[in-house]
Coordinates of C-alpha atoms and ligand atoms in Angstrom, one line a residue:
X1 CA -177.3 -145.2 143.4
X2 CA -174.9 -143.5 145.8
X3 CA -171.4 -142.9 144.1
X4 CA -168.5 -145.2 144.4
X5 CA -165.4 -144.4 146.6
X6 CA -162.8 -142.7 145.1
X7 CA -159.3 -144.9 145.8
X8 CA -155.7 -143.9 144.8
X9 CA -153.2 -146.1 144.5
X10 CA -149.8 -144.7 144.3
X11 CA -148.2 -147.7 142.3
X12 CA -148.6 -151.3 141.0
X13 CA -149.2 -153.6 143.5
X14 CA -150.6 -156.9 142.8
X15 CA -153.7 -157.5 140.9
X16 CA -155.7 -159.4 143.2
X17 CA -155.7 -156.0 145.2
X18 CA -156.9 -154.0 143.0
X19 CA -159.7 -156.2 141.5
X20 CA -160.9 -156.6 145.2
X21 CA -161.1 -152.9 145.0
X22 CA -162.3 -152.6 141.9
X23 CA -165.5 -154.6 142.8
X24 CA -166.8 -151.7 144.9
X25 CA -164.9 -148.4 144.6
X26 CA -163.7 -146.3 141.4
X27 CA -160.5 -147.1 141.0
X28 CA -156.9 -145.0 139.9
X29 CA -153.6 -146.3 139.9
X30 CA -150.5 -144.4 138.8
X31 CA -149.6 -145.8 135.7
X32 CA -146.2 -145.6 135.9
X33 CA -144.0 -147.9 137.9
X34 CA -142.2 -145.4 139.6
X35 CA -142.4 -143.6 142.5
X36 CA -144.6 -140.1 142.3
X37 CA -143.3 -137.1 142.8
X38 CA -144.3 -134.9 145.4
X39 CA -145.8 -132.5 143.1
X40 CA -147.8 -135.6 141.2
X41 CA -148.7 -137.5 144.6
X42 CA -150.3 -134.1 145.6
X43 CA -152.5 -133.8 142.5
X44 CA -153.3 -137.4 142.3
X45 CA -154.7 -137.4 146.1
X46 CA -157.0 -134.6 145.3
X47 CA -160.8 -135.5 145.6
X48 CA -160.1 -139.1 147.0
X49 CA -162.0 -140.7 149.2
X50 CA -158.7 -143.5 150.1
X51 CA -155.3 -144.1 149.0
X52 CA -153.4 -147.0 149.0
X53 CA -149.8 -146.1 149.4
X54 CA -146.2 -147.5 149.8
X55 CA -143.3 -147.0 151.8
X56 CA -141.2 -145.2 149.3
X57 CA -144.2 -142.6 148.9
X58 CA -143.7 -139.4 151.9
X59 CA -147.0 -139.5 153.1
X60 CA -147.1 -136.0 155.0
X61 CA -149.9 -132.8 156.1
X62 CA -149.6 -131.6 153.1
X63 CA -150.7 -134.7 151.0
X64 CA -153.9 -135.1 153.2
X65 CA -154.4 -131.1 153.2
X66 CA -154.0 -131.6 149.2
X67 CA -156.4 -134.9 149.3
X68 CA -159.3 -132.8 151.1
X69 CA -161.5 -133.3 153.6
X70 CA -163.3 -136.4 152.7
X71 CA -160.1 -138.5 152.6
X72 CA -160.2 -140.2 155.7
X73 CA -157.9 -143.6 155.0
X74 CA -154.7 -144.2 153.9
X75 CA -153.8 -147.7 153.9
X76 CA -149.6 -148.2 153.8
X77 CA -148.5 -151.2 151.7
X78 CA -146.0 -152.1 154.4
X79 CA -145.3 -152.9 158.5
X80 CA -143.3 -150.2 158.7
X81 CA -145.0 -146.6 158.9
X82 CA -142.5 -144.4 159.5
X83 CA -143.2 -143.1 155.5
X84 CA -146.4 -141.6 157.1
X85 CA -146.8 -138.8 159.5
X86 CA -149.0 -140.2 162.0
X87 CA -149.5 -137.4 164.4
X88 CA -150.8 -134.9 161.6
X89 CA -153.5 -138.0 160.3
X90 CA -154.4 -138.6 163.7
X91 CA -155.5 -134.6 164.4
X92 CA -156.9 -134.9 160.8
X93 CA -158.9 -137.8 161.8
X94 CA -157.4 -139.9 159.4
X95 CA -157.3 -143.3 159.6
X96 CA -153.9 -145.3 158.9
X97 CA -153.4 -148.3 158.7
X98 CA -150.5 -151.3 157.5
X99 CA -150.1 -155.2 157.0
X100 CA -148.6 -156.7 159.8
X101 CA -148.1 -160.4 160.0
X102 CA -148.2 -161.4 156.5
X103 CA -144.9 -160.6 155.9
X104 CA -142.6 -161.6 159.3
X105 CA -141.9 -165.4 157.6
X106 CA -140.9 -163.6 154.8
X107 CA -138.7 -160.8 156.6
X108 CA -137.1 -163.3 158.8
X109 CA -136.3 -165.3 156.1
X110 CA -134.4 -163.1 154.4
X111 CA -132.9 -162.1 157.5
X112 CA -131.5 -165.3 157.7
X113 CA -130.6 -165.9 154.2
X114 CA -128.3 -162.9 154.8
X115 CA -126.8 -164.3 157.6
X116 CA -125.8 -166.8 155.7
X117 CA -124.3 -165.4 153.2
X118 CA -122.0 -163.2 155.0
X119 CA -120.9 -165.9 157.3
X120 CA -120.5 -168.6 154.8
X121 CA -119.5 -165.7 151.8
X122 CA -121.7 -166.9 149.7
X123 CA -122.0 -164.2 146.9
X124 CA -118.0 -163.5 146.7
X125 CA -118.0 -167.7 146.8
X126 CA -120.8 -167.8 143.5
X127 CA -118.8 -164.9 142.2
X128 CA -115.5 -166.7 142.1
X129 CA -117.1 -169.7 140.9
X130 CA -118.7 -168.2 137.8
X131 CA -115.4 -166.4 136.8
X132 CA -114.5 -169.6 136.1
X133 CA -111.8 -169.1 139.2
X134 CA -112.7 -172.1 141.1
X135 CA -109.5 -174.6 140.4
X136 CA -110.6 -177.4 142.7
X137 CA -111.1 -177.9 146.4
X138 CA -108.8 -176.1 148.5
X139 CA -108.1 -176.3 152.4
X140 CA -108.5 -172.8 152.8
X141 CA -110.7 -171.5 150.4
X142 CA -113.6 -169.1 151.1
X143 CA -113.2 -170.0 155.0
X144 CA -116.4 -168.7 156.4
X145 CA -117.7 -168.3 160.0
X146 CA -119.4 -171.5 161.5
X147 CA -123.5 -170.1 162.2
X148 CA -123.9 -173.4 164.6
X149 CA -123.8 -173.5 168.5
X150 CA -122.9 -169.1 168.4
X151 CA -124.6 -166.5 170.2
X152 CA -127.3 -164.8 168.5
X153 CA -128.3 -160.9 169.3
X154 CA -131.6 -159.7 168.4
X155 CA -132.4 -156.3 169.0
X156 CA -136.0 -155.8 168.7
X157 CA -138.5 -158.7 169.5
X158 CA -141.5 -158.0 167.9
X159 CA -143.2 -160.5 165.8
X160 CA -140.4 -160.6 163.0
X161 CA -137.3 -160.4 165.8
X162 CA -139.4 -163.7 167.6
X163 CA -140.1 -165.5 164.3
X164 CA -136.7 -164.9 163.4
X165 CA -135.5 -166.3 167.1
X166 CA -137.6 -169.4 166.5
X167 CA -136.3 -170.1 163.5
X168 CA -132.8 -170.2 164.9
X169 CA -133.8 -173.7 166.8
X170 CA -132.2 -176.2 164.2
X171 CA -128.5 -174.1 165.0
X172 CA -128.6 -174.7 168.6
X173 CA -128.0 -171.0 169.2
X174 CA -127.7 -169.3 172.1
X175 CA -130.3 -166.2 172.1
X176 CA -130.1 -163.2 173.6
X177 CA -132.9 -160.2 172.8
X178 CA -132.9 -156.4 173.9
X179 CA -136.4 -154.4 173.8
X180 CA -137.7 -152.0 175.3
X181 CA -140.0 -154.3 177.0
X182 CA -139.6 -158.2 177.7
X183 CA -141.8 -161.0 175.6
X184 CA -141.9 -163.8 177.7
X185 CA -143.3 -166.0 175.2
X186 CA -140.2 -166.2 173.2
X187 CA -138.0 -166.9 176.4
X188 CA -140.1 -170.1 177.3
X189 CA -140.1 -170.9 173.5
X190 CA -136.4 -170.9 172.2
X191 CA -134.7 -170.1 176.1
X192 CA -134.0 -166.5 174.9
X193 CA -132.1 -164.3 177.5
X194 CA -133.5 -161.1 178.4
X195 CA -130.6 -159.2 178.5
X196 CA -129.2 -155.3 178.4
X197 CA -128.7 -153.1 175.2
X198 CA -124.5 -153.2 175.8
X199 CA -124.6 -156.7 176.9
X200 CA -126.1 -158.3 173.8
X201 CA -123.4 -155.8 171.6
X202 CA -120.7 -157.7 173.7
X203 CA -121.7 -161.1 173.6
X204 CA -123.6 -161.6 170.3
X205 CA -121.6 -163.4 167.7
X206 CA -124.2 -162.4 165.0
X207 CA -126.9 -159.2 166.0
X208 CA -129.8 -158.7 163.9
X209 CA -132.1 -155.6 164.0
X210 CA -136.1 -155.7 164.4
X211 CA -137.2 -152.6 165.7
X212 CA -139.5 -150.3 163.9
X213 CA -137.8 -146.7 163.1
X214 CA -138.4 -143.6 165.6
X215 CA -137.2 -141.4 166.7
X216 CA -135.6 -143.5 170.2
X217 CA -134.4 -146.3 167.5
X218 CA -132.6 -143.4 165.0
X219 CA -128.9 -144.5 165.0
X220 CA -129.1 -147.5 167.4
X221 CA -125.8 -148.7 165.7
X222 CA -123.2 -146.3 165.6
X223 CA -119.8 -145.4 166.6
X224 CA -119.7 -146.1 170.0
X225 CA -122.0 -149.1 169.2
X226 CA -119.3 -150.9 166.8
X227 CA -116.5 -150.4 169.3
X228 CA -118.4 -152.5 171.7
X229 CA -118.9 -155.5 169.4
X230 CA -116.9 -158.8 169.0
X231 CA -114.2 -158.5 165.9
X232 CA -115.8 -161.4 164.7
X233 CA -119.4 -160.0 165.4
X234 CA -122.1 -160.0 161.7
X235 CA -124.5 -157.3 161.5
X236 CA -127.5 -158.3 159.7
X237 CA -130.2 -155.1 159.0
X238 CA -133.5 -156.2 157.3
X239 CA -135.9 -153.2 159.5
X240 CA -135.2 -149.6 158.8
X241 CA -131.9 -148.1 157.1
X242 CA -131.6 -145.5 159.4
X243 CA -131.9 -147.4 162.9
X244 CA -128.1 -148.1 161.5
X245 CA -125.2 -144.9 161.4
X246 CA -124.5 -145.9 158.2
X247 CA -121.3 -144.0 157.9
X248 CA -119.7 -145.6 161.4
X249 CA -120.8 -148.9 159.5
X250 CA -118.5 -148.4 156.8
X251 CA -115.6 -147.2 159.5
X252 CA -115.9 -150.6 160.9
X253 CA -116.3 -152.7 158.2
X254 CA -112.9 -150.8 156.7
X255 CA -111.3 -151.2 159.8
X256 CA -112.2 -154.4 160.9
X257 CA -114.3 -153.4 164.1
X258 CA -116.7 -156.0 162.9
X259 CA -116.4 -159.1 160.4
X260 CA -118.8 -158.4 158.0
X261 CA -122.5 -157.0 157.5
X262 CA -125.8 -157.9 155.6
X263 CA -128.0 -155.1 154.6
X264 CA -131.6 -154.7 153.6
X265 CA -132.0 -151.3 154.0
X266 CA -130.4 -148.1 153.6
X267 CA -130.3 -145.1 155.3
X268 CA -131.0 -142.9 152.2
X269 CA -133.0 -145.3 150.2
X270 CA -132.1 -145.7 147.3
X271 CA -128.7 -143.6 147.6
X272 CA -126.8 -146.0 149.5
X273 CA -122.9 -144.9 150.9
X274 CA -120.5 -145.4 148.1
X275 CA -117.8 -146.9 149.8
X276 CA -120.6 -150.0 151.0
X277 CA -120.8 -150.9 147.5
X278 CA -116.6 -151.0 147.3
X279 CA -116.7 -153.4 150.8
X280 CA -116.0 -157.7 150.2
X281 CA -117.3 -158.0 153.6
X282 CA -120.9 -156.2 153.1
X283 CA -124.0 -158.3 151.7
X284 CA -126.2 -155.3 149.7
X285 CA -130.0 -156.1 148.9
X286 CA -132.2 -153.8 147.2
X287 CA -134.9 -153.8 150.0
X288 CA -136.3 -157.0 149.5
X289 CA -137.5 -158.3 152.8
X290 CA -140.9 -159.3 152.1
X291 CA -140.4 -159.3 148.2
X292 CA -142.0 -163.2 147.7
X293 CA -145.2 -163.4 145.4
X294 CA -147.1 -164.9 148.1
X295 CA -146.5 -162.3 150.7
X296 CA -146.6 -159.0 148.6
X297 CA -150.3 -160.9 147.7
X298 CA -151.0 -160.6 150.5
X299 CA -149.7 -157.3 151.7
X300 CA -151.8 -156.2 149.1
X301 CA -155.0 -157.8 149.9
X302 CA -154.4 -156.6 153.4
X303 CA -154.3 -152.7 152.1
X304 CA -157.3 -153.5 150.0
X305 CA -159.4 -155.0 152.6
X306 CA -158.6 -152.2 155.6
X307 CA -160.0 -150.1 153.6
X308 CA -163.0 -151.8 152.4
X309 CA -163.8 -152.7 156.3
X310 CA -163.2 -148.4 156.7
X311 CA -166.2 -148.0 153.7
X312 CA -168.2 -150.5 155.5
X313 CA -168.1 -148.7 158.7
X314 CA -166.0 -151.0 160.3
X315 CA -162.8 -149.7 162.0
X316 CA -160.1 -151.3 159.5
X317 CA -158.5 -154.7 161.6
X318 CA -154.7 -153.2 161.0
X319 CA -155.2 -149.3 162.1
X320 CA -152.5 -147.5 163.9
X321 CA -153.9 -144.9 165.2
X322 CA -157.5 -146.0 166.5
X323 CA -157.6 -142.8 169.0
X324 CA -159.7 -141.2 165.2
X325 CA -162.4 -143.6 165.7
X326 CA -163.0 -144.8 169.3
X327 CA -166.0 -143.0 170.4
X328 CA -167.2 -142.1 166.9
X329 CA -168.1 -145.4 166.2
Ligands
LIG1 C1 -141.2 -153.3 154.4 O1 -140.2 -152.8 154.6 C2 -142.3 -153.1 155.3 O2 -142.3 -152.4 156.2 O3 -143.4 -153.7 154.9
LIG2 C1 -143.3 -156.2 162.8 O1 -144.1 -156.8 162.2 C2 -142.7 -156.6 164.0 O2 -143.4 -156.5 165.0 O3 -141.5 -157.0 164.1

């Protein structure tokens, strides 16, 4: 019988995934919920035929030079790929590949559920209340910023920027979206405006960011950025930490350049600026975005099965960088 496929996982996921795997490949996970370090991740890729890694792991030349020649997958446990350097699997002939879809609901979701609870102040509001503060109604209490009828600014509409657009029908927004290119589908579906990069800074009442992070998206937001948005203007950030100059967001939260932020995502994940955590007006999540047990399911399922399809001979339905297999196949 020919010898099962060696697969690496770098760290719990959930089980379904790894029973799938188990079925038909040899199976080792890291046993400890943390993230490896480099030096373990190296020794751990050594002689596998497939890992299954996460965002938080650096996935670099030197991990598949340490993995070895018969590695030829590495399946990322997240949309986002910018953990993984692409170019140096591609000359490799390395396959990569990640889970889109299965987690936009859940991204734009929580997207939203931060908007919310900046505008409406929701976690100083639950704060107050169970400090046993609250006193009884009060005209002015918590007064929040009204989400209804306002201009919304998405920067980036992908699938989670458009499933977060459409989701804004039952506010009667107005919706403006920057991208590098236009995605007519969502104008004729929620009357989005195509409109410029400074424009939608100006005019958005509430901007939230969907673009993957490269090198063009590095430090979208900064400075100069701020100074261009309303007083009143909410940034919400549930993509990539750095896309965001995370020190000009803490000048203009301090100084009132904006009204208030929600954050997903860090630019140093996990160190995150220590005057953010000081802020009233700053929302902080732990990187949570698609954190709901029926989406990290099937994240999970999604890493499993790409590379199960790669051990079939099938080119893996969610590969980035399918240059490494056309004409081999
Ligand atoms: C989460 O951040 C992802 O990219 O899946
Ligand atoms: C990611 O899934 C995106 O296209 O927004």
């Amino acid at each position: 019988m020919e010898k099962k496929p060696r697969v690496f996982i770098t760290r719990k996921i959930p089980d379904a995934a790894i029973r799938l795997l188990e079925e038909s490949c040899d199976v080792e996970l890291n046993p400890q919920d943390r993230v490896l370090e480099k030096k373990e991740l190296l020794e751990k890729v050594k002689g596998k035929d497939a890992v299954l890694c996460l965002l938080t792991d650096i996935i670099d030349d030197e991990v598949f030079q340490s993995a070895g020649p018969q590695c030829k997958i590495f399946a990322n446990y997240a949309v986002g790929y910018n953990n993984i350097d692409v170019e140096a699997a591609t000359r490799r002939k390395i396959v990569i590949t990640n889970t889109p879809g299965v987690l936009t609901d859940a991204t734009a979701d929580l997207a939203w559920a931060l908007l919310f609870c900046v505008a409406r102040r929701i976690v100083e509001a639950d704060r107050f209340t169970k400090e046993r503060k609250f006193r009884g109604w009060s005209p002015e209490l918590f007064l929040g910023m009204e989400i209804t009828g306002k201009t919304l600014g998405i920067i980036g509409a992908g699938r989670i920027g458009s499933n977060f657009a459409r989701k804004s029908r039952g506010f009667s927004m107005n919706v403006l979206y920057y991208d590098i290119k236009r995605n007519f589908e969502i104008e004729k579906e929620t009357g989005a405006e195509f409109v410029n990069f400074e424009t939608l800074l100006k005019e958005s009442d509430f901007i939230s960011i969907h673009v993957p992070l490269l090198p063009e998206t590095h430090h979208l937001i900064g400075e100069k950025e701020f100074s261009m948005m309303k007083k009143t203007a909410i940034l919400i950030n549930t993509s990539r930490g750095p896309v965001v100059d995370e020190k000009a967001l803490v000048d203009a939260l301090k100084k009132g350049k904006i009204w208030g932020a929600g954050l997903d995502v860090y630019e140093n994940e996990p160190i995150i600026e220590p005057e953010l955590l000081t802020l009233k007006n700053v929302v902080l999540l732990p990187h949570i975005g698609s954190a709901t047990v029926e989406t990290r399911t099937k994240m999970a399922l999604m890493a499993a099965e790409n590379i199960l399809a790669f051990f079939r001979g099938e080119i893996p339905p969610n590969i980035v960088n399918p240059e490494v297999l056309s004409g081999s196949k």
